[in-house]
Coordinates of C-alpha atoms and ligand atoms in Angstrom, one line a residue:
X1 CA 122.5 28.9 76.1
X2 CA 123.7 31.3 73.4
X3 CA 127.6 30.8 72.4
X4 CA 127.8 34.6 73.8
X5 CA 126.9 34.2 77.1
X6 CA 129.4 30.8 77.3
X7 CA 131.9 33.4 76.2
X8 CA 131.1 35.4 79.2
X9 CA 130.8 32.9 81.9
X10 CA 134.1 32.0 80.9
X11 CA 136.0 34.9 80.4
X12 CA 134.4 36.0 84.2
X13 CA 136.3 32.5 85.2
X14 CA 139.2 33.1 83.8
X15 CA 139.2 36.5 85.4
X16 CA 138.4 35.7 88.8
X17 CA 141.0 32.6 88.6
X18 CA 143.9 35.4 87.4
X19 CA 142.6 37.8 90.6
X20 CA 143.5 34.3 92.4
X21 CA 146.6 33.5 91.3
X22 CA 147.8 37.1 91.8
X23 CA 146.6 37.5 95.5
X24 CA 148.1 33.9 96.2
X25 CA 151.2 35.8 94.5
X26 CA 151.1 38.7 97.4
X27 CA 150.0 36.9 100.0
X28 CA 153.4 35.1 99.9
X29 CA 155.6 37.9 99.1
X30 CA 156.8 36.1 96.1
X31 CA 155.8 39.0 93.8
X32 CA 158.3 37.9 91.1
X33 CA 156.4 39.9 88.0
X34 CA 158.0 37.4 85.6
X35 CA 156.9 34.4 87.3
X36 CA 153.4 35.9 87.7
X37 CA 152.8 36.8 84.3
X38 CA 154.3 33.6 83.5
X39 CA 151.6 32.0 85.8
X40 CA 149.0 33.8 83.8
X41 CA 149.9 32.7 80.5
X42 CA 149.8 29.5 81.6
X43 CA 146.5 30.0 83.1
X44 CA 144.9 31.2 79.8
X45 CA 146.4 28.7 77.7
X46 CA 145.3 26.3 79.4
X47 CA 142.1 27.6 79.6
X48 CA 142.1 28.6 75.6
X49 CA 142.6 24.7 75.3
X50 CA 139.0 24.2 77.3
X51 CA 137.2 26.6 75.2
X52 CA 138.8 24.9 72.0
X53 CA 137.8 21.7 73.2
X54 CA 134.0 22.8 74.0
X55 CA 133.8 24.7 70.5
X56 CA 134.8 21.2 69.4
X57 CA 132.9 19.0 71.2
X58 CA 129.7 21.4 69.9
X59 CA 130.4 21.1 66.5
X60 CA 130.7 17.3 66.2
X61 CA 127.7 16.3 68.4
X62 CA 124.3 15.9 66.4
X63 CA 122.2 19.2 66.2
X64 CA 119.5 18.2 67.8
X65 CA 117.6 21.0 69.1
X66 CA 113.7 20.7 69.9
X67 CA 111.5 22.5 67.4
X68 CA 110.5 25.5 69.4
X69 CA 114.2 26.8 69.4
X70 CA 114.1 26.6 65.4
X71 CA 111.2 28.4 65.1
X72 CA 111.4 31.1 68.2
X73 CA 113.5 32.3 70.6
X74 CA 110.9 31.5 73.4
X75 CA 112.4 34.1 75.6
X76 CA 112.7 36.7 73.3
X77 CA 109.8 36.4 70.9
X78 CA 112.4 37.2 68.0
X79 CA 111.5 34.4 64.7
X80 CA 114.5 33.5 63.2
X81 CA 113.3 31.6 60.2
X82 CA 110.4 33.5 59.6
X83 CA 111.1 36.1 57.2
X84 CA 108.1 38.5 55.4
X85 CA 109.5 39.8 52.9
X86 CA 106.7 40.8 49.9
X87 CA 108.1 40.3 46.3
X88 CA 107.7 42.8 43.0
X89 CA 106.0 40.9 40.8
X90 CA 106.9 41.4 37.1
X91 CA 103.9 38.9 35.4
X92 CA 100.7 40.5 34.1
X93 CA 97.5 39.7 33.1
X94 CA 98.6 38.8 29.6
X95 CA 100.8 35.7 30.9
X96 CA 97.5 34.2 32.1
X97 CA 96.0 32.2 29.5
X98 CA 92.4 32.2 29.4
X99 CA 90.0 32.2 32.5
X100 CA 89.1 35.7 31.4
X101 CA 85.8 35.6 33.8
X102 CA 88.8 35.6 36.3
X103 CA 90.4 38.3 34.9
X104 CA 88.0 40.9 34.7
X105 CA 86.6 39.9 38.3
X106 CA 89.9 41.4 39.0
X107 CA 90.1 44.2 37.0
X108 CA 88.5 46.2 39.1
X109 CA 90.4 45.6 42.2
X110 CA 93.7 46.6 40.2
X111 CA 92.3 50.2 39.7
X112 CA 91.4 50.2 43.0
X113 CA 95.0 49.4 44.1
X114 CA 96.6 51.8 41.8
X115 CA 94.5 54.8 42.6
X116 CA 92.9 53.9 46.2
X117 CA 91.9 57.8 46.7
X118 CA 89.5 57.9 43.6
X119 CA 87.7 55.3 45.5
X120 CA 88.3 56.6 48.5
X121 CA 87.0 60.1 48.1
X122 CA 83.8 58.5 46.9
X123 CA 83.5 56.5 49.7
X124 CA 83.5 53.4 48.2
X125 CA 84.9 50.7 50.3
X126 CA 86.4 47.7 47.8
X127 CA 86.2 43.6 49.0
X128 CA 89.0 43.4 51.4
X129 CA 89.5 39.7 50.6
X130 CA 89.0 37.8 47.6
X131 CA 88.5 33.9 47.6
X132 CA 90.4 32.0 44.7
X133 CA 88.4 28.4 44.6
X134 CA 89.8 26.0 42.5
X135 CA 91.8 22.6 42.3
X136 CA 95.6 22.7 42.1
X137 CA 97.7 24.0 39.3
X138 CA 95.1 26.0 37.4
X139 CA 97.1 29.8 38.1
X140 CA 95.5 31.0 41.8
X141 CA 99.2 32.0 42.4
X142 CA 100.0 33.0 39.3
X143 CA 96.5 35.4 38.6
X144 CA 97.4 37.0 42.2
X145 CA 100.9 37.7 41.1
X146 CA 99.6 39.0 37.7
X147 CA 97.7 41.4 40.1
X148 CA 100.1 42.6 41.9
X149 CA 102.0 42.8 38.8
X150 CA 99.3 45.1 36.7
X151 CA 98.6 47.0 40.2
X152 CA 102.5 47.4 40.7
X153 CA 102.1 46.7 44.3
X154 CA 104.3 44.6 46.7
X155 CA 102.9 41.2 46.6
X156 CA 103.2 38.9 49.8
X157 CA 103.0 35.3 49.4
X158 CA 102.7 33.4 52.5
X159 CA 101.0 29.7 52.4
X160 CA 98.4 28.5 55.2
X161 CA 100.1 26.2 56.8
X162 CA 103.4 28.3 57.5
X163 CA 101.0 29.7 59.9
X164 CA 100.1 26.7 61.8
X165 CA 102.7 25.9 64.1
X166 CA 103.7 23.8 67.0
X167 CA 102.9 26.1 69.5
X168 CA 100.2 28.6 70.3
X169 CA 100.8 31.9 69.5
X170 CA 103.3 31.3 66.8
X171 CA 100.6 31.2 63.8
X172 CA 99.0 34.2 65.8
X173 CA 102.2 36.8 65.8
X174 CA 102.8 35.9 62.1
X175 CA 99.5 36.9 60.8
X176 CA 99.6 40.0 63.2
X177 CA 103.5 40.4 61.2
X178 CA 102.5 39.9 58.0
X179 CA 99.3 42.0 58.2
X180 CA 101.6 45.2 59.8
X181 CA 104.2 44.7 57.0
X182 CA 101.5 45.0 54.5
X183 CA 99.8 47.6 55.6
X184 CA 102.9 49.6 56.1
X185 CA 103.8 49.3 52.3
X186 CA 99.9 49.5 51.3
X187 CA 98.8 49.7 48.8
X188 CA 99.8 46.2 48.5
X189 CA 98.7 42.2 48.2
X190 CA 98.6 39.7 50.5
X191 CA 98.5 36.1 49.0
X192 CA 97.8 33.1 51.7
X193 CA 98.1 29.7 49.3
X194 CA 96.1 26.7 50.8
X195 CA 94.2 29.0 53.4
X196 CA 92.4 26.1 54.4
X197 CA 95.6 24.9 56.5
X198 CA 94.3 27.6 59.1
X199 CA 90.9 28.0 58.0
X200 CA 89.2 25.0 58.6
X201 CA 85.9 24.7 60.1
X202 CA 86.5 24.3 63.4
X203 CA 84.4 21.3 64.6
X204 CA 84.2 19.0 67.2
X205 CA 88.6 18.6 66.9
X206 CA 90.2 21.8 68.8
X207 CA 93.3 22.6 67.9
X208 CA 94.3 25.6 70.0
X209 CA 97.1 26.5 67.8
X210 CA 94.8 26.7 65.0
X211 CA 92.1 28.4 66.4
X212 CA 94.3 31.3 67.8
X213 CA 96.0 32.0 64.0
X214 CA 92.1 31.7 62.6
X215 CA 91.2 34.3 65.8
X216 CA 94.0 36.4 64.9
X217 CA 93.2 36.5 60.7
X218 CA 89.7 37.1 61.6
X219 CA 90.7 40.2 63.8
X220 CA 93.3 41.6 61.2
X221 CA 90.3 41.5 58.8
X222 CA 88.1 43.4 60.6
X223 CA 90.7 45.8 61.8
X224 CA 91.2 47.4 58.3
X225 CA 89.3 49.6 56.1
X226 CA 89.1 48.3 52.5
X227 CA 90.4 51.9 52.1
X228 CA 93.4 51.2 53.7
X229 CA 94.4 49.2 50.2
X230 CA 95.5 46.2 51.0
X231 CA 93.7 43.2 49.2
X232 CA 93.6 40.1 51.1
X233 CA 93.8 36.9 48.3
X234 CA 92.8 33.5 49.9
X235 CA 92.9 30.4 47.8
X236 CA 91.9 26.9 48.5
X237 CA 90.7 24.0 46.6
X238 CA 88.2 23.3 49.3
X239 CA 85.7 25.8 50.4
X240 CA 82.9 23.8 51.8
X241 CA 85.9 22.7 54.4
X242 CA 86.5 26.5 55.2
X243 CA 85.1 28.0 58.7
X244 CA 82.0 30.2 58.0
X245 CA 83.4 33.0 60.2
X246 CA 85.7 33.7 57.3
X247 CA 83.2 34.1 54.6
X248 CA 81.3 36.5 56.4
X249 CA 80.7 39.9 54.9
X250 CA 83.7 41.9 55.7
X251 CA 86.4 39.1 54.9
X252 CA 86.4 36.7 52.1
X253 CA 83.0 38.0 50.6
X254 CA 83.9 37.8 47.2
X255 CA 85.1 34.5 45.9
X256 CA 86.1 33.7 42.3
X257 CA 85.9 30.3 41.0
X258 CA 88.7 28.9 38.8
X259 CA 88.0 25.9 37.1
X260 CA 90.5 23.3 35.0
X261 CA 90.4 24.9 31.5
X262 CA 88.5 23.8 28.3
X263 CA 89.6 23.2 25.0
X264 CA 89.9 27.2 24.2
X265 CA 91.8 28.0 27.1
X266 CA 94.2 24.6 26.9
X267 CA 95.1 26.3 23.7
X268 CA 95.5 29.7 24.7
X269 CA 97.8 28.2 27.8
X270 CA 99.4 26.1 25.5
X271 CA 100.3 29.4 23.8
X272 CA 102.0 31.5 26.3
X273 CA 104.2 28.6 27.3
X274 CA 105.7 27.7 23.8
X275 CA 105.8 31.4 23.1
X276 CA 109.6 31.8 23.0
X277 CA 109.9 27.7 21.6
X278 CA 110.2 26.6 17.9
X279 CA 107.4 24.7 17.6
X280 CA 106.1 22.7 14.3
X281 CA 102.5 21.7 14.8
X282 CA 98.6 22.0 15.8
X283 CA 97.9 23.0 18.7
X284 CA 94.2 22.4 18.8
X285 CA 95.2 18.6 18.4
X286 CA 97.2 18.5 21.5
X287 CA 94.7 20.7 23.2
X288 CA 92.4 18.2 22.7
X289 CA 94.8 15.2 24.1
X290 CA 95.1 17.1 27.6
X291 CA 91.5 17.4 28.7
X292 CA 91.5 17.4 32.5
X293 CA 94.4 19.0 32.4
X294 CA 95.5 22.0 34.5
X295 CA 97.9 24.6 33.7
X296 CA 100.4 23.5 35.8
X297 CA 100.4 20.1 34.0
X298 CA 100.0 22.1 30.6
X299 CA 103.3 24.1 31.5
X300 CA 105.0 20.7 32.5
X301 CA 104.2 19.0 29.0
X302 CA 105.5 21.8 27.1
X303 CA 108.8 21.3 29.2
X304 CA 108.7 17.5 28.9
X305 CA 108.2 17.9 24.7
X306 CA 110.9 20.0 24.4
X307 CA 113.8 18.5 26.1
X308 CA 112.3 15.5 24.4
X309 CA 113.2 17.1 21.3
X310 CA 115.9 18.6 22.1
X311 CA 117.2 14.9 23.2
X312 CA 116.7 13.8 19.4
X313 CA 118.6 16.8 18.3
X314 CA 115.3 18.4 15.9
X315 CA 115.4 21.8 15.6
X316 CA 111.9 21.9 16.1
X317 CA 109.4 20.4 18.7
X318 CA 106.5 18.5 17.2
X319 CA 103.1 17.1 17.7
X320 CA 104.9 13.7 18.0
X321 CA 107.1 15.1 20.8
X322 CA 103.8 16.2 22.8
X323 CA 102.5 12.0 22.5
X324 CA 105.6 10.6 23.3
X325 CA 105.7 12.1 26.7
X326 CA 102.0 12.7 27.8
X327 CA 102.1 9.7 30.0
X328 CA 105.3 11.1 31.5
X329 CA 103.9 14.1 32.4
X330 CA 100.3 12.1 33.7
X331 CA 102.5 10.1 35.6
X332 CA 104.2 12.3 37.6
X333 CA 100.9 14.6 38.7
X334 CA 99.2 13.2 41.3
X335 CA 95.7 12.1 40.0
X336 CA 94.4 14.0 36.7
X337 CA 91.4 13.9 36.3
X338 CA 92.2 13.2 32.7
X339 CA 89.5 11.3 30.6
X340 CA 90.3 8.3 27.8
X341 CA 88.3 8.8 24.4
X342 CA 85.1 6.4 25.8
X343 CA 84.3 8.6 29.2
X344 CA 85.0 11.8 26.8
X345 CA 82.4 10.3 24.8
X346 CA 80.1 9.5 27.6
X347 CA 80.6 12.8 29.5
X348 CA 79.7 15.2 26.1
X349 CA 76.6 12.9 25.6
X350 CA 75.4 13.3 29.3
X351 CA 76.3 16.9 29.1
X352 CA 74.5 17.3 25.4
X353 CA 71.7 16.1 26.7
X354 CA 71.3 18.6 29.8
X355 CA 72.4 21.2 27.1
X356 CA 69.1 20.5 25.0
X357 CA 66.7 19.9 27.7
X358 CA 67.7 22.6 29.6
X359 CA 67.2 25.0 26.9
X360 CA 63.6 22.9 25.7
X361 CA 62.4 24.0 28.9
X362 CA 63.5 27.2 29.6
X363 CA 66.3 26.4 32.5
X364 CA 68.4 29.7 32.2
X365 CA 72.3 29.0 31.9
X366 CA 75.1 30.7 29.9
X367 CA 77.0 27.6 28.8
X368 CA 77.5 23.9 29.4
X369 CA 80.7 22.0 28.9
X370 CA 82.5 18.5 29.6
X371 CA 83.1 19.4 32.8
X372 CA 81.0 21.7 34.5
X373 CA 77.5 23.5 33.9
X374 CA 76.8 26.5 34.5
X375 CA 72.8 27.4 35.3
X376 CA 71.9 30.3 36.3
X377 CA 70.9 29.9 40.0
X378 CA 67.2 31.3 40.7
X379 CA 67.5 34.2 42.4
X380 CA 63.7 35.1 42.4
X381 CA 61.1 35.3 45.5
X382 CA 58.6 33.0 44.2
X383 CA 59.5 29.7 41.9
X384 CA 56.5 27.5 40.9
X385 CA 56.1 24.1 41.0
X386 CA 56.5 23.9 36.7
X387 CA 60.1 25.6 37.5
X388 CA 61.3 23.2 40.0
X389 CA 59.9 20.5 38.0
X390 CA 62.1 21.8 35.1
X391 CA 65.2 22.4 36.8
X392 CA 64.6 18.5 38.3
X393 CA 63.9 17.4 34.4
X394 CA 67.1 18.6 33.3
X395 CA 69.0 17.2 36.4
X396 CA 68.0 13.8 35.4
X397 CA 68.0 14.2 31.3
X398 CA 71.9 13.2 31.2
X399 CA 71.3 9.5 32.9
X400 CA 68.6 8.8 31.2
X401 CA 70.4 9.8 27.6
X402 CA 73.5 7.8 28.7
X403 CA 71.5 5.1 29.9
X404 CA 70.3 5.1 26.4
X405 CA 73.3 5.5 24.0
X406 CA 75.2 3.0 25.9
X407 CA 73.1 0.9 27.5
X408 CA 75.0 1.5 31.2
X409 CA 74.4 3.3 34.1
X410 CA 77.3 5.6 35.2
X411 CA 78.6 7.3 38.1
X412 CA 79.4 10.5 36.8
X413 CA 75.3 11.1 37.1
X414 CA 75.5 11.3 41.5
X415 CA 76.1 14.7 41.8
X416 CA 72.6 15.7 39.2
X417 CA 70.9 13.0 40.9
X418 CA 71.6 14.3 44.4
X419 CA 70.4 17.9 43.2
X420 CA 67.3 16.4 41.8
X421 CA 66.9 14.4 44.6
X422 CA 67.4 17.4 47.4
X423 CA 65.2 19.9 45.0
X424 CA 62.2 17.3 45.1
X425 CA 62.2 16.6 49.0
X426 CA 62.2 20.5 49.6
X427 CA 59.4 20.9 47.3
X428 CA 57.5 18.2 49.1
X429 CA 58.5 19.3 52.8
X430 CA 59.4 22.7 52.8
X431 CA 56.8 23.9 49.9
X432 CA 54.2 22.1 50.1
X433 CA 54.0 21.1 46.6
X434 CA 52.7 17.4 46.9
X435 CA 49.6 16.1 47.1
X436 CA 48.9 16.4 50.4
X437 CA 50.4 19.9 52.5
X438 CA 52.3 17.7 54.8
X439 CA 54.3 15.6 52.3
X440 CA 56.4 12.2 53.2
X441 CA 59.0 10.2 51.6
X442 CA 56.7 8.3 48.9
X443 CA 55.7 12.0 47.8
X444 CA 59.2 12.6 47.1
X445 CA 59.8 9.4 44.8
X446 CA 56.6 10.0 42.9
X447 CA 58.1 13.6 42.1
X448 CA 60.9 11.8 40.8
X449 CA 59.1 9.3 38.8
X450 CA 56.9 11.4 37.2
X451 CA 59.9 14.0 36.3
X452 CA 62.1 10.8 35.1
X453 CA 59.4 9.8 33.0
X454 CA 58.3 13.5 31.2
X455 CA 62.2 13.6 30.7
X456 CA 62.5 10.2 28.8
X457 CA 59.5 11.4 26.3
X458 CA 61.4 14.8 26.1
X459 CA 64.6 13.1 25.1
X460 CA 63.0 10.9 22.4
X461 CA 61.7 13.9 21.0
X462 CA 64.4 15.9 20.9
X463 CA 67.1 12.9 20.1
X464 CA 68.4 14.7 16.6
X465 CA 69.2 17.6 18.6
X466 CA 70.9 16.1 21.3
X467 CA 73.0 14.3 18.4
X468 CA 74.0 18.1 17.1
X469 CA 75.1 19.0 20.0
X470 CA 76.6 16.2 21.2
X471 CA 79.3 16.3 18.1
X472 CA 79.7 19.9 19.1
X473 CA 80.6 19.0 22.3
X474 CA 82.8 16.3 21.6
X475 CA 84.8 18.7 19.2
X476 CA 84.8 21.8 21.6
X477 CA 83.7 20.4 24.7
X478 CA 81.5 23.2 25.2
X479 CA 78.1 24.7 24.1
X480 CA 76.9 28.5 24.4
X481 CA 73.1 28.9 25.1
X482 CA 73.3 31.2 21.9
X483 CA 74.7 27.9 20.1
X484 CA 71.2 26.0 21.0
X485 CA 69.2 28.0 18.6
X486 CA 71.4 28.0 15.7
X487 CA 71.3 24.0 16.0
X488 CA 67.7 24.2 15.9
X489 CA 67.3 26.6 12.9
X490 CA 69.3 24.0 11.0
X491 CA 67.3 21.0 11.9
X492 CA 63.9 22.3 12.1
Ligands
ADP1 P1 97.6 27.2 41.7 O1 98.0 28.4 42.6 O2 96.2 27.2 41.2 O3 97.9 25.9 42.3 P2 99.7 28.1 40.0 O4 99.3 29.5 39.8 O5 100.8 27.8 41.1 O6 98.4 27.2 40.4 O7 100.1 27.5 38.6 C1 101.3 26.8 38.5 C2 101.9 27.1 37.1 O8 101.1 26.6 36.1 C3 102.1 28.5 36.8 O9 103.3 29.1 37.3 C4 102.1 28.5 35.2 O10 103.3 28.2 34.7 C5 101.1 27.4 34.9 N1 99.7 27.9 34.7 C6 98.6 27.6 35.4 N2 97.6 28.3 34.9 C7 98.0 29.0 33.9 C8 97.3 29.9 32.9 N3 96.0 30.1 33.0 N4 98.1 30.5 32.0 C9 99.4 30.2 31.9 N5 100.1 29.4 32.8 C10 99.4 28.8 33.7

């Protein structure tokens, strides 16, 4: 009960009691008006003393209320901690280091959300939701906030699992909030960090809860125009987890992938965050020191340096101050993927090889670095049998280079190996490709055999390449396709 309506039960008793007291006063002809006001006095003191005591008794017990009354007045509907509220955002593009991929993805989408009737009037309808993939801490937030920022349109953040609650319907009427709030201030940005707190595939596990929010996002989505101008930004580390319905055409059709960032852009990140900081130093050395590192855990080293400085009293920050507390800074993050000097050297080897192979046989990509590779994915009706055969060859080329170089097997290769494996049993099954129409599994290992052994002779032959490239990559951790032939020229 609310500490109104006590008020109002009791001031109803206290009435009712004086009414009492006051007929008991006529009924017995003793209508002395001092005594009876004296007799109510004495009735509200008294009474003044039980409210006291109630109010007191309140106060010192333990609040222990259940959940549901924290989050909503079930009676009433009203949330009381739940507060949308969308923020101005003063960052731009230029306090986003690197990922410039990222960037102009977006470019776009800010002229759309600064002059939605140009687009409008030519009938052009722009992605209504955008899909930030990427691990932790490399600047989903902070390249939404840079949007709403360049766009100079109210920005609302609200994180995925703020929408799942305890009880059904809760999750439901704060999408259906959040999405009327935005579009009553549209143009405008809606943010949902971790989206895949609601958007989970859904499985064999209900969760009614869950599945009403998802229900509910899924409606809002449809229910706008992209005209209306409001852009919805999802991000989530996991989008293989995410329920298909959301990735259909319509809602999050355009995703953006945001990876940890190389050498270049450790630098360029290092940058912006000792912009305002004296700093004494080379930053390409401790760009190279912090691979696997994300922004985030850039941002925090820069911290950690300078009050490490500051601690010695130096008026500068130094290269020195970076060493002293990398550890520190590894420490505290949960799991970087950072990498010690031997699996850096293992990893630009395995990737050097794929670079030269690749390129050797004509397997399209743009660039290839420590981390991740980028070919270009075949978007053609009809592949042949040579291109799947190629695309298998350079799968494989990194193992078998490793396996040579350091006589060891590692596990870094699984993920090529699957690939390979997968692209050889659908050439066998689904194309027909082996020997016989209706292929089996033996089919599908002498694919692999024949493509591991082509490889190895391609990888002998090509060894002083691979060696070029592979001190490239160890210096830059990365190598452009247009960086291939140049290596060539100078051996050949
Ligand atoms: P995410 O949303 O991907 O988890 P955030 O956007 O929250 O990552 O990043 C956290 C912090 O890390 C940012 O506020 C910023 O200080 C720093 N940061 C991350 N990426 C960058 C970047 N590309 N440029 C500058 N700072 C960055």
């Amino acid at each position: 009960m609310s500490k109104n309506k006590n008020l109002a039960v009791i001031s109803v008793i206290i009435a009712i009691l004086t009414a009492l007291l006051i007929s008991a006063g006529i009924k017995s002809g003793d209508l002395n008006a001092s005594v009876l006001f004296s007799q109510i006095v004495g009735v509200i003191i008294v009474f003044a003393f039980f409210i006291f005591f109630i109010l007191l008794v309140k106060k010192l017990a333990p609040q222990h209320q259940p959940p549901q009354q924290v989050q909503v007045e079930m009676n009433t509907g009203i949330e009381k901690d739940f507060v949308i509220r969308p923020i101005t955002s003063n960052y731009t593009f230029k306090d986003v280091a690197g990922i410039n991929e990222v960037k102009e993805e977006l470019i776009e989408i800010v002229d759309f959300l600064k002059n939605p009737e140009k687009y409008r009037n030519f009938g052009i309808n722009l992605p209504k939701g955008v899909l930030l993939v990427g691990p932790p801490g490399v600047g989903k937030t902070l390249i939404a906030k840079a949007l709403a920022g360049e766009a100079g349109v109210p920005f609302f953040y609200q994180s995925g699992s703020s929408f799942v609650q305890m009880y059904v319907g809760v999750g439901a009427k704060r999408v259906r909030d959040l999405f009327s709030k935005a579009k009553a201030m549209a143009p405008s940005i809606i943010f949902i960090d971790e989206i895949d707190a609601i958007g989970k595939a859904r499985g064999n596990l209900r969760n009614d809860e869950r599945e009403a929010t998802l229900n509910q996002l899924l409606t809002e989505m449809d229910g706008f125009e992209g005209s209306e101008g409001v852009i919805v930004i999802g991000a989530t580390n996991k989008v293989d987890l995410l329920d298909e319905a959301l990735l259909r055409p319509g809602r999050f059709d355009r995703r953006i992938f945001v990876e940890l960032p190389g050498l270049k852009d450790r630098m360029e990140i290092l940058k912006v965050h000792l912009k305002n900081k004296p700093f004494k130093g080379n930053l390409e050395n401790i760009a190279k020191m912090t691979v696997g590192f994300s922004g985030a855990a850039l941002a925090s080293l820069v911290n950690e340096a300078s009050i490490y400085a500051l601690k010695q009293n130096k008026p500068f920050i130094e290269e020195s101050d970076f060493y002293a507390v990398k550890d520190k800074v590894l420490m505290g993050k949960k799991r970087l993927n950072t990498y010690s000097p031997k699996e850096k050297e293992i990893l630009s080897y395995y990737q050097a090889a794929k670079a030269v192979i690749a390129d050797w046989l004509g397997v399209d990509f743009e660039r290839i670095s420590l981390v991740k590779d980028d070919f270009k994915e075949e978007d053609k009706e009809i592949i042949s049998k040579t291109e799947i055969m190629s695309k298998i060859e350079t799968l494989l080329a990194g193992r078998i280079a490793v396996e040579d170089r350091f006589n060891e097997k590692y596990s870094n290769a699984h993920k090529d190996i699957k690939k390979a494996r997968e692209l050889a049993l659908r050439m066998i099954k689904d194309y027909g490709m082996g020997e016989n129409i209706v292929g089996d599994e033996s089919e599908v290992a002498k694919i692999l055999e024949d493509a591991y052994k082509e490889t190895k002779v391609l990888y002998d032959s090509n060894l002083p390449v691979i060696e070029k490239v592979y001190e490239k990559m160890l210096k830059d951790e990365i190598i452009h396709k247009e960086d291939m032939k140049k290596i060539r020229d100078e051996i050949f």
